[in-house]
Amino acid sequence: MRIKAQVAMVMHLDKCIGCHTCSVTCKNTWTNRPGTEYMWFNNVETRPGPGYPKRWEDTDRYKGGWELKNGKLTLRAGGPITKLANIFYNPNMAEMEDFYEPWTYDYDNLIHSPKKENLPVARPVSQITGKFIDKPEWGSNWDDDLAGGSEIVPLDPNVQKMQEHIKMEYEKTFMMYLPRICEHCLNPSCVASCPTGALYKRDEDGIVLVDHDACRGWRFCQNGCPYHKVYYNWHTHKAEKCNFCYPRTEAGLPTICSETCVGRIRYIGVVLYDADKVKEAASVKDPQDLYEAQLGCFLDPFDPEVQEKAKEAGITDAWLEAAKDSPVYKMAIKWKIALPLHPEYRTMPMVWYVPPLSPIMNHITNEDELNTDGYIPAVDQMRIPIEYLASILAADDKEVVRKVLLKLSAMRVYMRGKTVGGVDEFRQSELVKEANTSPEEIEEMARLLGIAKYDERYVIPTGRREMDDDLHYKQGTCSLEDLAPAEGENLTIGLMKVRDKL
Amino acid sequence: MAKNGNKLVERFKYLKRGKVINDGWTEESPRSRDSEDIYRRRWQHDKIVRSTHGVNCTGSCSWKIYVKDGIITSETQQTDYPSTGDDFPEYEPRGCPRGASFSWYTYSPARVKYPYVRGDLYELWKEERKNGGNPVKAWENIQSDPEKRSRFVKARGKGGFVRAEWKDVCELIASATIYTIKKYGPDRVAGFSPIPAMSMVSYAGGARFLSLIGATILSFYDWYADLPPASPQVWGEQTDVPESADWFNTKYFIIWGTNLPQTRTPDAHFMVEARYNGTKVVGVSPDYAEYEKFADLWLPARAGTDGALAMAMTHVILKEFYVKQQTPYFVDYVKKFTDLPFLVILREHGEEYRTDRFFRASDLNDSHKLDEWKTAVWDESTSQIEVPNGTQGHRWDGGSNWNLDLTKEDGSVIDPKLSFIDDSDEVTQVTFPYFAEEDGGTLTRGVPVKHITDSIGNKLIVTTVYDLMMAHVGVDRGLLGDYPKDYNDDKPYTPAWQESITGVNKNHVIQIAKEFADNAARTKGKSMIALGGGTNHWYHSDQIYRAILNLILLTGSQGVNGGGWAHYVGQEKVRPTEGWNVVSFASDWGNAARLQNGTSFFYFATEQFRYESEINKENTTWSSKYNNMHPADVNALSARLGWLPSFPQFSQNSIDIVKESRESGAKTDKEVIDDVVRKIKAGEIEWAIENPNDPRNFPRVFFNWRSNLLGDSGKGHEYFAKHLIGGDHQVMTDAKNSWQPETVNVSEEPPEGKTDLFVSIDFRMTSSGLFSDIVLPAATWYEKFDISSTDMHPFIHPFNAAISPPWQAKSDWDSFREIAKVFSELAEEHLPATEELLMRPLGKDSQDEIAQAFGKIKDWRTGEVEAIPGKTMPNLQVIPRDFPKVYEKMITVGPEMKKGYGGKGVKIPGEKVFEELKSRLGVSKKEGIGKGNPDLYTDKKAIDAILLMSGASNGKRAVEGWKSLEAKTGQKLTEIAEERAEEDFTLRELTIQPRTSISTPVWSGMEKDGRRYSPFTVNTEYNIPWRTLTGRQSFYLDHEMILDFGEGLPLYLPPLNKGPFLKRDKGVEDNGKSITVRYLTPHQKWGIHTMFTEAMPMTQLFRGWQVVWMNEEDGASIGIKDNDFIEVYNRNGVIAARAVLTYRIPKGMVYMYHAQDRTMGVPGTAINKKRGGTHNSVTRITLKPTHMIGGYSQLSYGFNYYGPTGHQRDTMAIVRPLKEVDWLEN
């Protein structure tokens, strides 16, 4: 057992209001500069729809993630030899049209237009060519709320898989939102894809980062990540990606996308896992077994043996306590209502999703059927096909998704019975049983999902600075280090350097 | 020596193998992680400043503004709101993607950094000023030379701005204002700024200046059609709604035409989270809107048919919960808190019986004061008529019985009888109006009645509102008449009947209605309906709302936490309203402001009344007189009867009017007014509203601040452009083709370019700026001090300057102060102190609201009554204007406030407050009349003044307010605020942490004991009457004009089908590929009105601007694909946009989401070869005459309280492809 701790996230899709605040606050903080126009460390996709970049789930096209070849876990895009062959032209890479041509407007014309015949206007301008365009043709969220309808929705690879089941008709409309950041995987294929080893997973908290000093801009990480969450900065010629706001998490603060999430859908907490189990778990044969296999890597923070081993591995009491209070542990592991995004990519993603409920189809008008649970509709009548959710969150295993939806429904029925009454008690207890839950668990869930206080949503211990440096020295010098020459450097050259920097 | 390592050495470290683990799969590497510092440094910042956004979004969210290296870099939401309680979701975080993108504006290329003047005007001005002459004369020279005036008026909207200095621009503005006052009168200067709650002090800056000079200040809430007229009609309250956290308390939530996730983004989570607590959610919307995602059931009612759905649900609830079985909670509630038991007289109307006015105490005997304003019930226990406390008559009779206590003086208790069904004297067949698409007509249904003989021996037939409701809604109680036999009978108003209108399955209607009421019965009223723009922005919004409110009132859900209506359209709630009123309208200097209803003003100012069409008339045989009148004629009637305000007042200058009366011998003010009334009657003084085309009555100088009037709320945009501005336009019809008024005099051709000077103050260049003569650079919300409040949450939030205003930007408070200073300096010579005649309508919450008894319309002009100011016509008053002192008054608090102030009939004593203000603000040292008064020089002082003077922010004021209400009601009330009497908010304190506002009698809910705010809980828990005729919540309205329109009771009226063109219009040649659709403008996702739409993050998050959503099959039928350019047009104008095709929206309608503005990416139209219009280019307003009623109880005028709304939903337009993209670069 080799215990490591990871700061992980759950997004409760049922709560997501699709507002994109997370995308904006993230962008303002991290990618609001030349070279990053098209980078959305955080984006929100309307589903069904092709997502961003376009059809990122099309693994045949982009060849991201892992596959089992002759029982061995290998990168879908191929090993070092294939890489070397494609190093100057990578056919799997997403192109600008898969992202979009960022545009701006000639705003200045509104104020400074000379007198003309017509009302001044700010024309759209390509941020790539600097030339006027008539109109943008695609964007990071071009199909928001099913914009584009049946011209665009069928591009969704999950829809293509189940074409005949989804009707793109007014009466049968359904939609959901899928906010996405880097998955900070246990088995990250971006890290494995990098020819220069510039990506790494931090030992202390599992955050996956690009070393900007080491990155050489080969860009294999970009499509090596099956979630397409690594971007190439054309200005700096380096890769950039979601950094889980480590400057904030190190200080015990939630990520920007989480704290600013006004739907309050995001939860952050510590999860303990056994690093020695990762390879084996990612290598199980049946993709539908990957979910359970990943759960099998996680460790119970209440288990005394785990606690002891954790301490041996240098995990402090504060982190252990945080692991016990972790909302991620509760939702993903204990209650099993949060699921990994596309487990079949074998990357063991660490951003988990609670699948959404949806309104029932309107053709059901039988009064008895509707009233059984005290006004709360049954899961099998809901608009979002379970099959669709299973394609995204369960390697097509519908039963996994159905179980979660049942639990959420049972929670609503139980809580209605508790607060209002009028619910058939026998049927309620049947439902609670069928959902494999209990009143105690339901009340705990209802609190975390519904009341969701700030310090219950985010349980983040601060970074362990005491392990690395001479903190007494750092207290006075931090961020002033560059004023003095580096240790061991030629003094003369060093002094010149000092002057340069001043 | 630094301990950081050598970079070069570090770089080679990765070559070194680390420790391999996990079966050789993973390597633990000792590499350097120095590059992590890059992102760490980005996160470090200099400071965090608390501010908010002032944008009429209702959010009023508290934000952290990050300043790094002296630059505003970004913003994230504050999370430090006071707690809602241990087992309750908190308010944190509040904010949305729009707000999160605001910092973009600070340094953006769209920023207005300096004062700009239209080049042609500035050249003329400099020419006139070159010889150093008198600036007022300079303006006169430009205005009186048609060639000169035309030169710059025609240049509006065509670019060519030049940079100018503040000093020079202020002089130009002040000169134009002085010239206008001298020549035409102060009411020809007009100002438009909306929604004070979003930045109260910035509003107050302009309003205070305009009030002091006697200018016309325009309302916005009614003009925006955000005002729900049903609210004053039903409750006598402008709008009062639950804070969003109260949604968590509801157990059954119908979301009906308000897109909570999209437009109440920071609040939506309370609804989402309530579901985990067992709340059922039902969504009603024509499209699969974002909120349907959270619904358990979607009722896809066709656009504009919500009233039919609600009437059918009313039918089910009455049948199931009042007739099939009686629900005790409901019955008790409606007896005590609604007008259902009140008696209504039935009158013969030709061959039939119709409902008439409420029965009054004066019908029995006229022995008490104001008996004609006291309505009556039938007492079950004594079997006779009784007059319960709390009616409008009790409010003003000087006694202390204005309460809902049913105990009589002798101690016995009145038990109001709901129905005469069991002991009627007779069943009378009563005729009710019926409106439908094709076959409007009447319904005749039996009603149980009592026979009564009145005080002068007349035989009266009376019944209860309850019995009328039952008959009207068609609930079969075994009475004769045209009743439907069951739910499947498609007679009005059954579930089967509504199905063909709304498209909603009748079984769903039955199910939801039953569940809604059953839930309310179980929870004692925790059933809630959220409603908004989707249901409110219609011509008949009042009837749609009244039908929906039936469900709320009949289930006892109003005035209960977790229940009732939840209307959210517009940020109308100024929590510290008492102090804000004083500061804004300068009543501290004894000033009375000219508060004009915006809709009427713009209807005339933009000549939209010249383009009226008769198709707007109802399809019914019911109405006689008033429903057949042109709305402009009704508006003129309304003005002369004192119902609505009407500025400009008279064709003559209001200064000259007084001067002439004085010259002809009038000594006292009363003599002046008598003289004026005589002249009005004789027609010597002319009503401006009856002569809107007379150049004397044009709005000459127009101030537009905190607003994008032309690019956003200007419904009938092309008419604004053509007639008010005089710029290019795309009006596609002719006044000659339209219906013209009879009593309003018009010129042959409607005038164009009516305004002399259009000034905008903004930090960005919008459509309004593009058409303005002057654009002044405003400070942004991160660069000034102000306060904001909303009805969505109970806090008052400050704006703070994260940086000082950059370039030449100024806060609005400072801008108007500078203008006022120059104005006063010039006034010394050009506009000395004088007096003028002020006309004001009969106002709500004053004795004016009992001016016109029985709601009968009597016109003094036709001799039906005497012309008596303040009774049968508007109030008239002589008011002094000391123009050279305007500046001194502007910057100090005036002594008149010592006499007391308040609002809504609540009065706060002023002496003590004036003293407290001196110590809080310091005293003015400036020589002049303000010396020694509390200092109001800066925006920060204005904030603290407002907070100190208002109950919501000062505990003492709250207690004083409740005390004043105790006298009238005879109820004990001060306990509501006493526990917080010591609290005293200041700007500094609100900046440290948000504070929950204090319960004050100017609002109807309570924040007491940490409970969530829910409106009318004070009424239900403390026996305070509603401010209506009966003192109860109203199902029935008995004003003559309402009855003439057939709207005495709530009912369904279909949307107006304003065809795209009239028969007489030329139209556009059909190119074979077009489709006619209903055109709707719900609020958008990527901006708040036009704000944020141009911000880069917002443009990249969707498709850039501007776009129109439509059904993909409709798109295919005219040969367009997603993202193709289209034209949308009708007789009002032409839009160029791109299409967004989807199956989420039903066929036959398009959504052009509200206010994307035409400034970005809009090419020329093929039809006119001119720049495509805004979303309002195809809309035009039509005034609903019933909204013009006044002088009658809750139907009395209040600024932004009652009046016709500028609705825009009832629009049809044509869509066709736009093949050629022409950017009109010439």
Tab-separated table of N, CA, C and O in Angstrom, chain B residues 1128-1160:
chain	number	residue	atom	x	y	z
B	1128	VAL	N	-35.621	40.840	-40.062
B	1128	VAL	CA	-36.889	40.740	-39.351
B	1128	VAL	C	-37.555	42.098	-39.486
B	1128	VAL	O	-36.926	43.116	-39.194
B	1129	TYR	N	-38.783	42.133	-39.951
B	1129	TYR	CA	-39.381	43.449	-40.204
B	1129	TYR	C	-40.889	43.432	-40.064
B	1129	TYR	O	-41.539	42.393	-40.117
B	1130	ASN	N	-41.417	44.614	-39.894
B	1130	ASN	CA	-42.855	44.865	-39.960
B	1130	ASN	C	-43.012	46.368	-40.164
B	1130	ASN	O	-42.029	47.049	-40.486
B	1131	ARG	N	-44.178	46.879	-39.939
B	1131	ARG	CA	-44.407	48.299	-40.245
B	1131	ARG	C	-43.568	49.229	-39.365
B	1131	ARG	O	-43.357	50.388	-39.697
B	1132	ASN	N	-43.084	48.711	-38.252
B	1132	ASN	CA	-42.337	49.567	-37.324
B	1132	ASN	C	-40.862	49.699	-37.658
B	1132	ASN	O	-40.225	50.661	-37.208
B	1133	GLY	N	-40.302	48.742	-38.391
B	1133	GLY	CA	-38.876	48.843	-38.665
B	1133	GLY	C	-38.283	47.545	-39.171
B	1133	GLY	O	-39.003	46.565	-39.410
B	1134	VAL	N	-36.955	47.557	-39.302
B	1134	VAL	CA	-36.251	46.411	-39.875
B	1134	VAL	C	-35.012	46.090	-39.035
B	1134	VAL	O	-34.270	46.992	-38.643
B	1135	ILE	N	-34.793	44.813	-38.818
B	1135	ILE	CA	-33.641	44.333	-38.050
B	1135	ILE	C	-32.781	43.459	-38.963
B	1135	ILE	O	-33.322	42.699	-39.769
B	1136	ALA	N	-31.474	43.569	-38.836
B	1136	ALA	CA	-30.576	42.614	-39.490
B	1136	ALA	C	-29.894	41.815	-38.384
B	1136	ALA	O	-29.361	42.392	-37.446
B	1137	ALA	N	-29.943	40.500	-38.501
B	1137	ALA	CA	-29.388	39.649	-37.445
B	1137	ALA	C	-29.027	38.296	-38.034
B	1137	ALA	O	-29.212	38.063	-39.228
B	1138	ARG	N	-28.492	37.432	-37.181
B	1138	ARG	CA	-28.256	36.058	-37.605
B	1138	ARG	C	-29.243	35.138	-36.920
B	1138	ARG	O	-29.694	35.423	-35.810
B	1139	ALA	N	-29.555	34.047	-37.576
B	1139	ALA	CA	-30.535	33.110	-37.023
B	1139	ALA	C	-29.848	32.037	-36.200
B	1139	ALA	O	-28.780	31.552	-36.557
B	1140	VAL	N	-30.451	31.703	-35.077
B	1140	VAL	CA	-30.066	30.515	-34.317
B	1140	VAL	C	-31.239	29.551	-34.453
B	1140	VAL	O	-32.345	29.856	-34.004
B	1141	LEU	N	-31.001	28.436	-35.102
B	1141	LEU	CA	-32.095	27.483	-35.303
B	1141	LEU	C	-32.042	26.402	-34.227
B	1141	LEU	O	-30.973	25.964	-33.823
B	1142	THR	N	-33.208	25.991	-33.782
B	1142	THR	CA	-33.272	24.969	-32.746
B	1142	THR	C	-34.647	24.323	-32.731
B	1142	THR	O	-35.611	24.908	-33.235
B	1143	TYR	N	-34.725	23.152	-32.144
B	1143	TYR	CA	-36.044	22.522	-31.954
B	1143	TYR	C	-36.574	22.787	-30.554
B	1143	TYR	O	-37.656	22.365	-30.205
B	1144	ARG	N	-35.802	23.510	-29.745
B	1144	ARG	CA	-36.211	23.825	-28.382
B	1144	ARG	C	-37.375	24.824	-28.347
B	1144	ARG	O	-38.087	24.943	-27.364
B	1145	ILE	N	-37.504	25.582	-29.450
B	1145	ILE	CA	-38.527	26.627	-29.543
B	1145	ILE	C	-39.613	26.158	-30.508
B	1145	ILE	O	-39.295	25.582	-31.551
B	1146	PRO	N	-40.879	26.368	-30.156
B	1146	PRO	CA	-41.946	25.872	-31.038
B	1146	PRO	C	-42.046	26.701	-32.325
B	1146	PRO	O	-41.502	27.795	-32.403
B	1147	LYS	N	-42.762	26.157	-33.260
B	1147	LYS	CA	-42.945	26.858	-34.529
B	1147	LYS	C	-43.821	28.096	-34.332
B	1147	LYS	O	-44.605	28.177	-33.406
B	1148	GLY	N	-43.653	29.056	-35.210
B	1148	GLY	CA	-44.556	30.204	-35.233
B	1148	GLY	C	-44.153	31.351	-34.339
B	1148	GLY	O	-44.887	32.328	-34.228
B	1149	MET	N	-43.035	31.230	-33.654
B	1149	MET	CA	-42.575	32.369	-32.864
B	1149	MET	C	-41.054	32.453	-32.919
B	1149	MET	O	-40.379	31.450	-33.172
B	1150	VAL	N	-40.536	33.642	-32.730
B	1150	VAL	CA	-39.081	33.792	-32.632
B	1150	VAL	C	-38.755	34.507	-31.336
B	1150	VAL	O	-39.570	35.252	-30.803
B	1151	TYR	N	-37.565	34.227	-30.818
B	1151	TYR	CA	-37.035	34.951	-29.669
B	1151	TYR	C	-35.883	35.806	-30.165
B	1151	TYR	O	-34.867	35.276	-30.600
B	1152	MET	N	-36.070	37.107	-30.103
B	1152	MET	CA	-34.882	37.933	-30.254
B	1152	MET	C	-34.580	38.376	-28.834
B	1152	MET	O	-35.212	39.306	-28.315
B	1153	TYR	N	-33.649	37.657	-28.196
B	1153	TYR	CA	-33.409	37.950	-26.788
B	1153	TYR	C	-33.120	39.429	-26.622
B	1153	TYR	O	-32.409	40.046	-27.422
B	1154	HIS	N	-33.728	39.983	-25.602
B	1154	HIS	CA	-33.751	41.395	-25.282
B	1154	HIS	C	-32.392	42.088	-25.350
B	1154	HIS	O	-31.423	41.596	-24.781
B	1155	ALA	N	-32.369	43.207	-26.043
B	1155	ALA	CA	-31.295	44.185	-25.908
B	1155	ALA	C	-29.898	43.647	-26.144
B	1155	ALA	O	-29.066	43.611	-25.254
B	1156	GLN	N	-29.634	43.230	-27.365
B	1156	GLN	CA	-28.259	42.887	-27.707
B	1156	GLN	C	-27.565	44.138	-28.261
B	1156	GLN	O	-26.368	44.139	-28.475
B	1157	ASP	N	-28.332	45.159	-28.510
B	1157	ASP	CA	-27.905	46.435	-29.101
B	1157	ASP	C	-27.359	46.209	-30.512
B	1157	ASP	O	-26.946	45.109	-30.875
B	1158	ARG	N	-27.374	47.262	-31.297
B	1158	ARG	CA	-27.005	47.136	-32.709
B	1158	ARG	C	-25.587	47.623	-32.949
B	1158	ARG	O	-25.203	47.858	-34.086
B	1159	THR	N	-24.818	47.788	-31.881
B	1159	THR	CA	-23.503	48.407	-32.053
B	1159	THR	C	-22.459	47.442	-32.591
B	1159	THR	O	-21.416	47.881	-33.060
B	1160	MET	N	-22.692	46.144	-32.491
B	1160	MET	CA	-21.640	45.203	-32.860
B	1160	MET	C	-22.105	44.212	-33.909
B	1160	MET	O	-23.072	43.478	-33.706
